[in-house]
Amino acid sequence: ADHRPLAGRHVLVTAGPTWEAIDPVRYIANRSSGKQGFAIAAAAAALGAKVTLVAGPVSLKTPAGVKRVDVESAEDMAKAVKTALPADVAVMVAAVADWRPKEYRGEKIKKRSSAPPALMLTENPDILANVAAGAKRPELVVGFAAETDNVLENAKTKRKRKSADWIVANDVSGDVMGGDKNRVHIVSADGVETLDEMPKSAVAMALVERIAATLKAEAAE
Ligand code: C5P
């Protein structure tokens, strides 16, 4: 038998940005390399989990043993996540665009000498909040929070507002974006655990080990 800590478990991970199309050549997006999410998918697979990685547009290799579903927009990501459920754990690392253009223009918007076009936006679904409130809620729902200020306060508020079990807060006021290192705080109902700054792969393994320990403790109850 497979005795790895996440054997027999399904872990769903979202990663990367989303692209919200304006017209065939333009989009709005969030800044995200996808590195931290891909590292988490890799770590979960290494610990024996069946992993579904729903990835926005990124240029990263699929980690070994991971089932990858590529999406572009937040709406597509929401659909792919729904299709991937049920899962024991959801780790939502994607930097989902909060808004999308209200209308998609099927033809390229022409540049004119008159005023630039106004962009009307509409809100995207909150994938994390919907998963956490849904009928197929995974046993453990983990969100991320990229913050530039009041990192812990914002993370605590976000945890409650989105009904997540944990929020992994990272301070992105420095050069975390696109970089290889990360410094995170794991905010749960039990309090805050701050990890040292370390490579994103090590952050991923530390997080996934805590996930495995938590599932094990809950199974023993
Ligand atoms: O509200 P904010 O975007 O800061 O929340 C970040 C967390 O929520 C991340 O885990 C992110 O993946 C998730 N999220 C989501 N769908 C959205 C917005 C954020 O799943 N539309």
PDB file of C-alpha atoms and ligand atoms in Angstrom:
ATOM      1  CA  ALA A   1       0.000   0.000   0.000  1.00  0.00           C
ATOM      2  CA  ASP A   2       0.954   3.637  -0.476  1.00  0.00           C
ATOM      3  CA  HIS A   3       1.835   4.967   2.974  1.00  0.00           C
ATOM      4  CA  ARG A   4       2.549   8.523   1.903  1.00  0.00           C
ATOM      5  CA  PRO A   5       0.660  11.070   4.038  1.00  0.00           C
ATOM      6  CA  LEU A   6      -1.752  12.180   1.299  1.00  0.00           C
ATOM      7  CA  ALA A   7      -2.318   8.809  -0.364  1.00  0.00           C
ATOM      8  CA  GLY A   8      -5.988   8.368  -1.253  1.00  0.00           C
ATOM      9  CA  ARG A   9      -6.687  12.095  -0.988  1.00  0.00           C
ATOM     10  CA  HIS A  10      -7.758  14.451  -3.759  1.00  0.00           C
ATOM     11  CA  VAL A  11      -6.215  17.910  -3.622  1.00  0.00           C
ATOM     12  CA  LEU A  12      -7.536  20.666  -5.877  1.00  0.00           C
ATOM     13  CA  VAL A  13      -5.247  23.619  -6.546  1.00  0.00           C
ATOM     14  CA  THR A  14      -5.884  26.804  -8.528  1.00  0.00           C
ATOM     15  CA  ALA A  15      -2.880  28.771  -9.739  1.00  0.00           C
ATOM     16  CA  GLY A  16      -1.790  31.602 -11.959  1.00  0.00           C
ATOM     17  CA  PRO A  17      -3.635  34.694 -13.111  1.00  0.00           C
ATOM     18  CA  THR A  18      -6.859  34.891 -15.077  1.00  0.00           C
ATOM     19  CA  TRP A  19      -7.219  36.806 -18.309  1.00  0.00           C
ATOM     20  CA  GLU A  20     -10.409  38.709 -18.898  1.00  0.00           C
ATOM     21  CA  ALA A  21     -10.789  39.428 -22.579  1.00  0.00           C
ATOM     22  CA  ILE A  22     -11.716  42.917 -23.766  1.00  0.00           C
ATOM     23  CA  ASP A  23     -11.542  42.067 -27.468  1.00  0.00           C
ATOM     24  CA  PRO A  24      -9.616  39.441 -29.480  1.00  0.00           C
ATOM     25  CA  VAL A  25      -6.259  41.111 -28.784  1.00  0.00           C
ATOM     26  CA  ARG A  26      -6.608  42.729 -25.355  1.00  0.00           C
ATOM     27  CA  TYR A  27      -7.252  41.567 -21.825  1.00  0.00           C
ATOM     28  CA  ILE A  28      -6.981  42.613 -18.208  1.00  0.00           C
ATOM     29  CA  ALA A  29      -5.186  40.403 -15.744  1.00  0.00           C
ATOM     30  CA  ASN A  30      -3.570  40.156 -12.349  1.00  0.00           C
ATOM     31  CA  ARG A  31       0.137  39.814 -11.846  1.00  0.00           C
ATOM     32  CA  SER A  32       0.924  36.177 -11.053  1.00  0.00           C
ATOM     33  CA  SER A  33       3.627  33.770 -12.197  1.00  0.00           C
ATOM     34  CA  GLY A  34       1.795  30.684 -10.912  1.00  0.00           C
ATOM     35  CA  LYS A  35       4.998  29.480  -9.247  1.00  0.00           C
ATOM     36  CA  GLN A  36       3.622  29.127  -5.705  1.00  0.00           C
ATOM     37  CA  GLY A  37       0.498  27.274  -6.817  1.00  0.00           C
ATOM     38  CA  PHE A  38       2.440  24.924  -9.079  1.00  0.00           C
ATOM     39  CA  ALA A  39       4.858  24.236  -6.214  1.00  0.00           C
ATOM     40  CA  ILE A  40       1.921  23.330  -3.957  1.00  0.00           C
ATOM     41  CA  ALA A  41       0.503  20.974  -6.580  1.00  0.00           C
ATOM     42  CA  ALA A  42       3.932  19.341  -6.920  1.00  0.00           C
ATOM     43  CA  ALA A  43       4.327  18.964  -3.150  1.00  0.00           C
ATOM     44  CA  ALA A  44       0.854  17.437  -2.733  1.00  0.00           C
ATOM     45  CA  ALA A  45       1.567  14.934  -5.512  1.00  0.00           C
ATOM     46  CA  ALA A  46       4.915  14.072  -3.936  1.00  0.00           C
ATOM     47  CA  LEU A  47       3.075  13.269  -0.694  1.00  0.00           C
ATOM     48  CA  GLY A  48       0.828  10.860  -2.583  1.00  0.00           C
ATOM     49  CA  ALA A  49      -2.274  12.938  -3.336  1.00  0.00           C
ATOM     50  CA  LYS A  50      -4.262  12.797  -6.510  1.00  0.00           C
ATOM     51  CA  VAL A  51      -3.904  16.412  -7.638  1.00  0.00           C
ATOM     52  CA  THR A  52      -6.019  18.504  -9.994  1.00  0.00           C
ATOM     53  CA  LEU A  53      -4.315  21.763 -10.899  1.00  0.00           C
ATOM     54  CA  VAL A  54      -6.579  24.338 -12.508  1.00  0.00           C
ATOM     55  CA  ALA A  55      -4.140  26.759 -14.092  1.00  0.00           C
ATOM     56  CA  GLY A  56      -4.605  30.176 -15.600  1.00  0.00           C
ATOM     57  CA  PRO A  57      -2.303  31.288 -18.425  1.00  0.00           C
ATOM     58  CA  VAL A  58       1.265  30.698 -17.214  1.00  0.00           C
ATOM     59  CA  SER A  59       4.424  29.362 -18.789  1.00  0.00           C
ATOM     60  CA  LEU A  60       5.301  26.632 -16.324  1.00  0.00           C
ATOM     61  CA  LYS A  61       5.814  22.902 -16.705  1.00  0.00           C
ATOM     62  CA  THR A  62       3.152  20.595 -15.307  1.00  0.00           C
ATOM     63  CA  PRO A  63       4.525  18.993 -12.112  1.00  0.00           C
ATOM     64  CA  ALA A  64       4.967  15.205 -12.131  1.00  0.00           C
ATOM     65  CA  GLY A  65       1.866  13.230 -11.266  1.00  0.00           C
ATOM     66  CA  VAL A  66      -0.488  16.210 -11.531  1.00  0.00           C
ATOM     67  CA  LYS A  67      -3.621  16.456 -13.660  1.00  0.00           C
ATOM     68  CA  ARG A  68      -3.620  19.939 -15.165  1.00  0.00           C
ATOM     69  CA  VAL A  69      -6.648  21.768 -16.533  1.00  0.00           C
ATOM     70  CA  ASP A  70      -5.794  24.972 -18.394  1.00  0.00           C
ATOM     71  CA  VAL A  71      -8.228  27.883 -18.292  1.00  0.00           C
ATOM     72  CA  GLU A  72      -8.132  31.515 -19.259  1.00  0.00           C
ATOM     73  CA  SER A  73     -10.871  33.521 -17.528  1.00  0.00           C
ATOM     74  CA  ALA A  74     -12.253  33.518 -13.991  1.00  0.00           C
ATOM     75  CA  GLU A  75     -15.563  32.137 -15.246  1.00  0.00           C
ATOM     76  CA  ASP A  76     -13.734  29.250 -16.937  1.00  0.00           C
ATOM     77  CA  MET A  77     -11.731  28.663 -13.767  1.00  0.00           C
ATOM     78  CA  ALA A  78     -14.930  28.558 -11.702  1.00  0.00           C
ATOM     79  CA  LYS A  79     -16.380  25.951 -14.067  1.00  0.00           C
ATOM     80  CA  ALA A  80     -13.236  23.812 -14.056  1.00  0.00           C
ATOM     81  CA  VAL A  81     -13.129  23.909 -10.259  1.00  0.00           C
ATOM     82  CA  LYS A  82     -16.758  22.811 -10.044  1.00  0.00           C
ATOM     83  CA  THR A  83     -16.047  19.939 -12.424  1.00  0.00           C
ATOM     84  CA  ALA A  84     -13.010  18.864 -10.381  1.00  0.00           C
ATOM     85  CA  LEU A  85     -14.994  18.516  -7.118  1.00  0.00           C
ATOM     86  CA  PRO A  86     -15.325  16.573  -4.886  1.00  0.00           C
ATOM     87  CA  ALA A  87     -11.941  17.006  -3.252  1.00  0.00           C
ATOM     88  CA  ASP A  88     -10.620  16.541   0.265  1.00  0.00           C
ATOM     89  CA  VAL A  89      -8.681  19.766   0.109  1.00  0.00           C
ATOM     90  CA  ALA A  90      -8.903  22.918  -2.005  1.00  0.00           C
ATOM     91  CA  VAL A  91      -5.948  25.277  -2.111  1.00  0.00           C
ATOM     92  CA  MET A  92      -6.876  28.382  -4.055  1.00  0.00           C
ATOM     93  CA  VAL A  93      -3.703  30.145  -5.031  1.00  0.00           C
ATOM     94  CA  ALA A  94      -4.851  31.736  -8.270  1.00  0.00           C
ATOM     95  CA  ALA A  95      -4.749  35.508  -8.559  1.00  0.00           C
ATOM     96  CA  VAL A  96      -8.237  35.734  -9.981  1.00  0.00           C
ATOM     97  CA  ALA A  97      -9.163  39.035 -11.613  1.00  0.00           C
ATOM     98  CA  ASP A  98     -11.846  40.665  -9.508  1.00  0.00           C
ATOM     99  CA  TRP A  99     -13.549  42.159 -12.546  1.00  0.00           C
ATOM    100  CA  ARG A 100     -14.050  41.432 -16.212  1.00  0.00           C
ATOM    101  CA  PRO A 101     -15.215  43.672 -19.030  1.00  0.00           C
ATOM    102  CA  LYS A 102     -18.989  43.782 -19.026  1.00  0.00           C
ATOM    103  CA  GLU A 103     -19.059  43.178 -22.759  1.00  0.00           C
ATOM    104  CA  TYR A 104     -16.658  41.225 -24.920  1.00  0.00           C
ATOM    105  CA  ARG A 105     -16.143  42.883 -28.298  1.00  0.00           C
ATOM    106  CA  GLY A 106     -15.785  40.259 -30.996  1.00  0.00           C
ATOM    107  CA  GLU A 107     -13.817  42.618 -33.222  1.00  0.00           C
ATOM    108  CA  LYS A 108     -10.706  44.538 -32.295  1.00  0.00           C
ATOM    109  CA  ILE A 109     -11.635  47.948 -30.891  1.00  0.00           C
ATOM    110  CA  LYS A 110     -10.172  50.556 -33.248  1.00  0.00           C
ATOM    111  CA  LYS A 111      -7.859  53.230 -31.957  1.00  0.00           C
ATOM    112  CA  ARG A 112      -9.354  56.566 -32.852  1.00  0.00           C
ATOM    113  CA  SER A 113      -8.128  60.114 -32.539  1.00  0.00           C
ATOM    114  CA  SER A 114     -11.124  60.904 -30.322  1.00  0.00           C
ATOM    115  CA  ALA A 115     -11.461  59.942 -26.672  1.00  0.00           C
ATOM    116  CA  PRO A 116     -10.263  56.488 -25.565  1.00  0.00           C
ATOM    117  CA  PRO A 117     -13.066  53.970 -25.019  1.00  0.00           C
ATOM    118  CA  ALA A 118     -14.509  53.587 -21.530  1.00  0.00           C
ATOM    119  CA  LEU A 119     -14.320  50.111 -20.099  1.00  0.00           C
ATOM    120  CA  MET A 120     -17.334  48.916 -18.133  1.00  0.00           C
ATOM    121  CA  LEU A 121     -16.466  46.206 -15.636  1.00  0.00           C
ATOM    122  CA  THR A 122     -18.529  43.620 -13.855  1.00  0.00           C
ATOM    123  CA  GLU A 123     -17.621  41.453 -10.881  1.00  0.00           C
ATOM    124  CA  ASN A 124     -16.238  37.947 -11.308  1.00  0.00           C
ATOM    125  CA  PRO A 125     -17.437  35.027  -9.192  1.00  0.00           C
ATOM    126  CA  ASP A 126     -15.410  34.497  -6.023  1.00  0.00           C
ATOM    127  CA  ILE A 127     -14.275  30.931  -6.622  1.00  0.00           C
ATOM    128  CA  LEU A 128     -12.861  30.393  -3.148  1.00  0.00           C
ATOM    129  CA  ALA A 129     -15.949  31.741  -1.378  1.00  0.00           C
ATOM    130  CA  ASN A 130     -18.245  29.649  -3.583  1.00  0.00           C
ATOM    131  CA  VAL A 131     -16.272  26.456  -2.964  1.00  0.00           C
ATOM    132  CA  ALA A 132     -16.226  27.119   0.789  1.00  0.00           C
ATOM    133  CA  ALA A 133     -19.989  27.725   0.857  1.00  0.00           C
ATOM    134  CA  GLY A 134     -20.909  24.970  -1.582  1.00  0.00           C
ATOM    135  CA  ALA A 135     -22.577  21.617  -1.029  1.00  0.00           C
ATOM    136  CA  LYS A 136     -19.369  19.797  -1.998  1.00  0.00           C
ATOM    137  CA  ARG A 137     -17.198  21.786   0.383  1.00  0.00           C
ATOM    138  CA  PRO A 138     -13.834  20.072   0.816  1.00  0.00           C
ATOM    139  CA  GLU A 139     -12.844  19.143   4.349  1.00  0.00           C
ATOM    140  CA  LEU A 140     -10.103  21.759   4.249  1.00  0.00           C
ATOM    141  CA  VAL A 141     -10.380  24.978   2.251  1.00  0.00           C
ATOM    142  CA  VAL A 142      -7.253  27.104   2.016  1.00  0.00           C
ATOM    143  CA  GLY A 143      -7.077  30.547   0.446  1.00  0.00           C
ATOM    144  CA  PHE A 144      -4.208  32.898  -0.219  1.00  0.00           C
ATOM    145  CA  ALA A 145      -4.002  36.583   0.435  1.00  0.00           C
ATOM    146  CA  ALA A 146      -1.466  38.776  -1.247  1.00  0.00           C
ATOM    147  CA  GLU A 147      -1.310  41.943   0.780  1.00  0.00           C
ATOM    148  CA  THR A 148       0.873  45.012   0.747  1.00  0.00           C
ATOM    149  CA  ASP A 149      -0.262  46.408   4.109  1.00  0.00           C
ATOM    150  CA  ASN A 150      -2.006  45.265   7.319  1.00  0.00           C
ATOM    151  CA  VAL A 151      -1.158  41.744   6.176  1.00  0.00           C
ATOM    152  CA  LEU A 152      -2.465  39.797   9.181  1.00  0.00           C
ATOM    153  CA  GLU A 153      -5.555  41.909   9.830  1.00  0.00           C
ATOM    154  CA  ASN A 154      -6.645  41.644   6.210  1.00  0.00           C
ATOM    155  CA  ALA A 155      -5.986  37.905   6.178  1.00  0.00           C
ATOM    156  CA  LYS A 156      -8.074  37.322   9.307  1.00  0.00           C
ATOM    157  CA  THR A 157     -10.965  39.289   7.871  1.00  0.00           C
ATOM    158  CA  LYS A 158     -10.655  37.444   4.565  1.00  0.00           C
ATOM    159  CA  ARG A 159     -10.695  34.050   6.300  1.00  0.00           C
ATOM    160  CA  LYS A 160     -14.037  34.801   7.897  1.00  0.00           C
ATOM    161  CA  ARG A 161     -15.578  36.584   4.934  1.00  0.00           C
ATOM    162  CA  LYS A 162     -14.772  33.703   2.572  1.00  0.00           C
ATOM    163  CA  SER A 163     -15.438  30.900   5.111  1.00  0.00           C
ATOM    164  CA  ALA A 164     -11.981  29.464   4.454  1.00  0.00           C
ATOM    165  CA  ASP A 165     -10.318  27.279   7.061  1.00  0.00           C
ATOM    166  CA  TRP A 166      -6.917  28.819   6.481  1.00  0.00           C
ATOM    167  CA  ILE A 167      -5.662  31.894   4.734  1.00  0.00           C
ATOM    168  CA  VAL A 168      -2.035  31.895   3.751  1.00  0.00           C
ATOM    169  CA  ALA A 169      -1.022  35.525   3.838  1.00  0.00           C
ATOM    170  CA  ASN A 170       1.957  36.793   1.975  1.00  0.00           C
ATOM    171  CA  ASP A 171       3.464  40.184   2.132  1.00  0.00           C
ATOM    172  CA  VAL A 172       3.910  41.282  -1.464  1.00  0.00           C
ATOM    173  CA  SER A 173       5.222  44.735  -0.663  1.00  0.00           C
ATOM    174  CA  GLY A 174       8.712  43.419  -1.545  1.00  0.00           C
ATOM    175  CA  ASP A 175       9.746  41.423  -4.627  1.00  0.00           C
ATOM    176  CA  VAL A 176       7.735  38.226  -4.078  1.00  0.00           C
ATOM    177  CA  MET A 177       5.845  38.631  -7.348  1.00  0.00           C
ATOM    178  CA  GLY A 178       7.472  36.397  -9.926  1.00  0.00           C
ATOM    179  CA  GLY A 179      10.369  35.707  -7.543  1.00  0.00           C
ATOM    180  CA  ASP A 180      11.392  32.343  -6.151  1.00  0.00           C
ATOM    181  CA  LYS A 181      11.056  33.088  -2.448  1.00  0.00           C
ATOM    182  CA  ASN A 182       8.115  33.744  -0.240  1.00  0.00           C
ATOM    183  CA  ARG A 183       7.400  34.653   3.370  1.00  0.00           C
ATOM    184  CA  VAL A 184       4.005  33.560   4.567  1.00  0.00           C
ATOM    185  CA  HIS A 185       1.764  33.497   7.609  1.00  0.00           C
ATOM    186  CA  ILE A 186      -0.777  30.703   7.987  1.00  0.00           C
ATOM    187  CA  VAL A 187      -3.912  32.176   9.553  1.00  0.00           C
ATOM    188  CA  SER A 188      -6.365  29.633  10.963  1.00  0.00           C
ATOM    189  CA  ALA A 189      -8.988  29.494  13.716  1.00  0.00           C
ATOM    190  CA  ASP A 190      -6.120  28.513  16.041  1.00  0.00           C
ATOM    191  CA  GLY A 191      -4.101  31.648  15.367  1.00  0.00           C
ATOM    192  CA  VAL A 192      -1.196  32.642  13.176  1.00  0.00           C
ATOM    193  CA  GLU A 193       1.891  30.649  12.282  1.00  0.00           C
ATOM    194  CA  THR A 194       4.645  32.645  10.612  1.00  0.00           C
ATOM    195  CA  LEU A 195       7.133  30.741   8.479  1.00  0.00           C
ATOM    196  CA  ASP A 196      10.626  32.009   7.701  1.00  0.00           C
ATOM    197  CA  GLU A 197      11.297  33.376   4.249  1.00  0.00           C
ATOM    198  CA  MET A 198      12.145  30.413   2.052  1.00  0.00           C
ATOM    199  CA  PRO A 199      11.926  29.184  -1.536  1.00  0.00           C
ATOM    200  CA  LYS A 200       8.392  28.775  -2.857  1.00  0.00           C
ATOM    201  CA  SER A 201       9.002  25.017  -3.097  1.00  0.00           C
ATOM    202  CA  ALA A 202       9.785  24.894   0.631  1.00  0.00           C
ATOM    203  CA  VAL A 203       6.746  27.019   1.491  1.00  0.00           C
ATOM    204  CA  ALA A 204       4.701  24.551  -0.552  1.00  0.00           C
ATOM    205  CA  MET A 205       6.094  21.512   1.251  1.00  0.00           C
ATOM    206  CA  ALA A 206       5.632  23.113   4.696  1.00  0.00           C
ATOM    207  CA  LEU A 207       2.022  23.952   3.843  1.00  0.00           C
ATOM    208  CA  VAL A 208       1.220  20.546   2.372  1.00  0.00           C
ATOM    209  CA  GLU A 209       2.737  18.782   5.395  1.00  0.00           C
ATOM    210  CA  ARG A 210       0.430  20.819   7.652  1.00  0.00           C
ATOM    211  CA  ILE A 211      -2.497  19.916   5.433  1.00  0.00           C
ATOM    212  CA  ALA A 212      -1.659  16.207   5.718  1.00  0.00           C
ATOM    213  CA  ALA A 213      -1.295  16.457   9.500  1.00  0.00           C
ATOM    214  CA  THR A 214      -4.641  18.230   9.819  1.00  0.00           C
ATOM    215  CA  LEU A 215      -6.498  15.666   7.698  1.00  0.00           C
ATOM    216  CA  LYS A 216      -4.921  12.884   9.722  1.00  0.00           C
ATOM    217  CA  ALA A 217      -5.931  14.508  13.026  1.00  0.00           C
ATOM    218  CA  GLU A 218      -9.496  15.031  11.774  1.00  0.00           C
ATOM    219  CA  ALA A 219      -9.702  11.411  10.565  1.00  0.00           C
ATOM    220  CA  ALA A 220      -8.665  10.234  14.027  1.00  0.00           C
ATOM    221  CA  GLU A 221     -11.422  12.199  15.780  1.00  0.00           C
TER     222      GLU A 221
HETATM  223  O1  C5P B   1     -10.149  38.751  -2.179  1.00  0.00           O
HETATM  224  P1  C5P B   1      -8.817  38.290  -2.640  1.00  0.00           P
HETATM  225  O2  C5P B   1      -8.676  38.257  -4.124  1.00  0.00           O
HETATM  226  O3  C5P B   1      -7.657  38.980  -1.983  1.00  0.00           O
HETATM  227  O4  C5P B   1      -8.752  36.780  -2.124  1.00  0.00           O
HETATM  228  C1  C5P B   1      -7.688  35.961  -2.446  1.00  0.00           C
HETATM  229  C2  C5P B   1      -8.089  34.531  -2.312  1.00  0.00           C
HETATM  230  O5  C5P B   1      -9.372  34.295  -2.896  1.00  0.00           O
HETATM  231  C3  C5P B   1      -7.163  33.606  -3.065  1.00  0.00           C
HETATM  232  O6  C5P B   1      -7.182  32.344  -2.434  1.00  0.00           O
HETATM  233  C4  C5P B   1      -7.796  33.560  -4.441  1.00  0.00           C
HETATM  234  O7  C5P B   1      -7.402  32.411  -5.163  1.00  0.00           O
HETATM  235  C5  C5P B   1      -9.263  33.541  -4.088  1.00  0.00           C
HETATM  236  N1  C5P B   1     -10.153  34.173  -5.088  1.00  0.00           N
HETATM  237  C6  C5P B   1     -10.989  33.382  -5.862  1.00  0.00           C
HETATM  238  N2  C5P B   1     -11.856  33.975  -6.750  1.00  0.00           N
HETATM  239  C7  C5P B   1     -11.896  35.319  -6.887  1.00  0.00           C
HETATM  240  C8  C5P B   1     -11.046  36.129  -6.101  1.00  0.00           C
HETATM  241  C9  C5P B   1     -10.178  35.522  -5.225  1.00  0.00           C
HETATM  242  O8  C5P B   1     -10.954  32.168  -5.730  1.00  0.00           O
HETATM  243  N3  C5P B   1     -12.737  35.868  -7.760  1.00  0.00           N
END
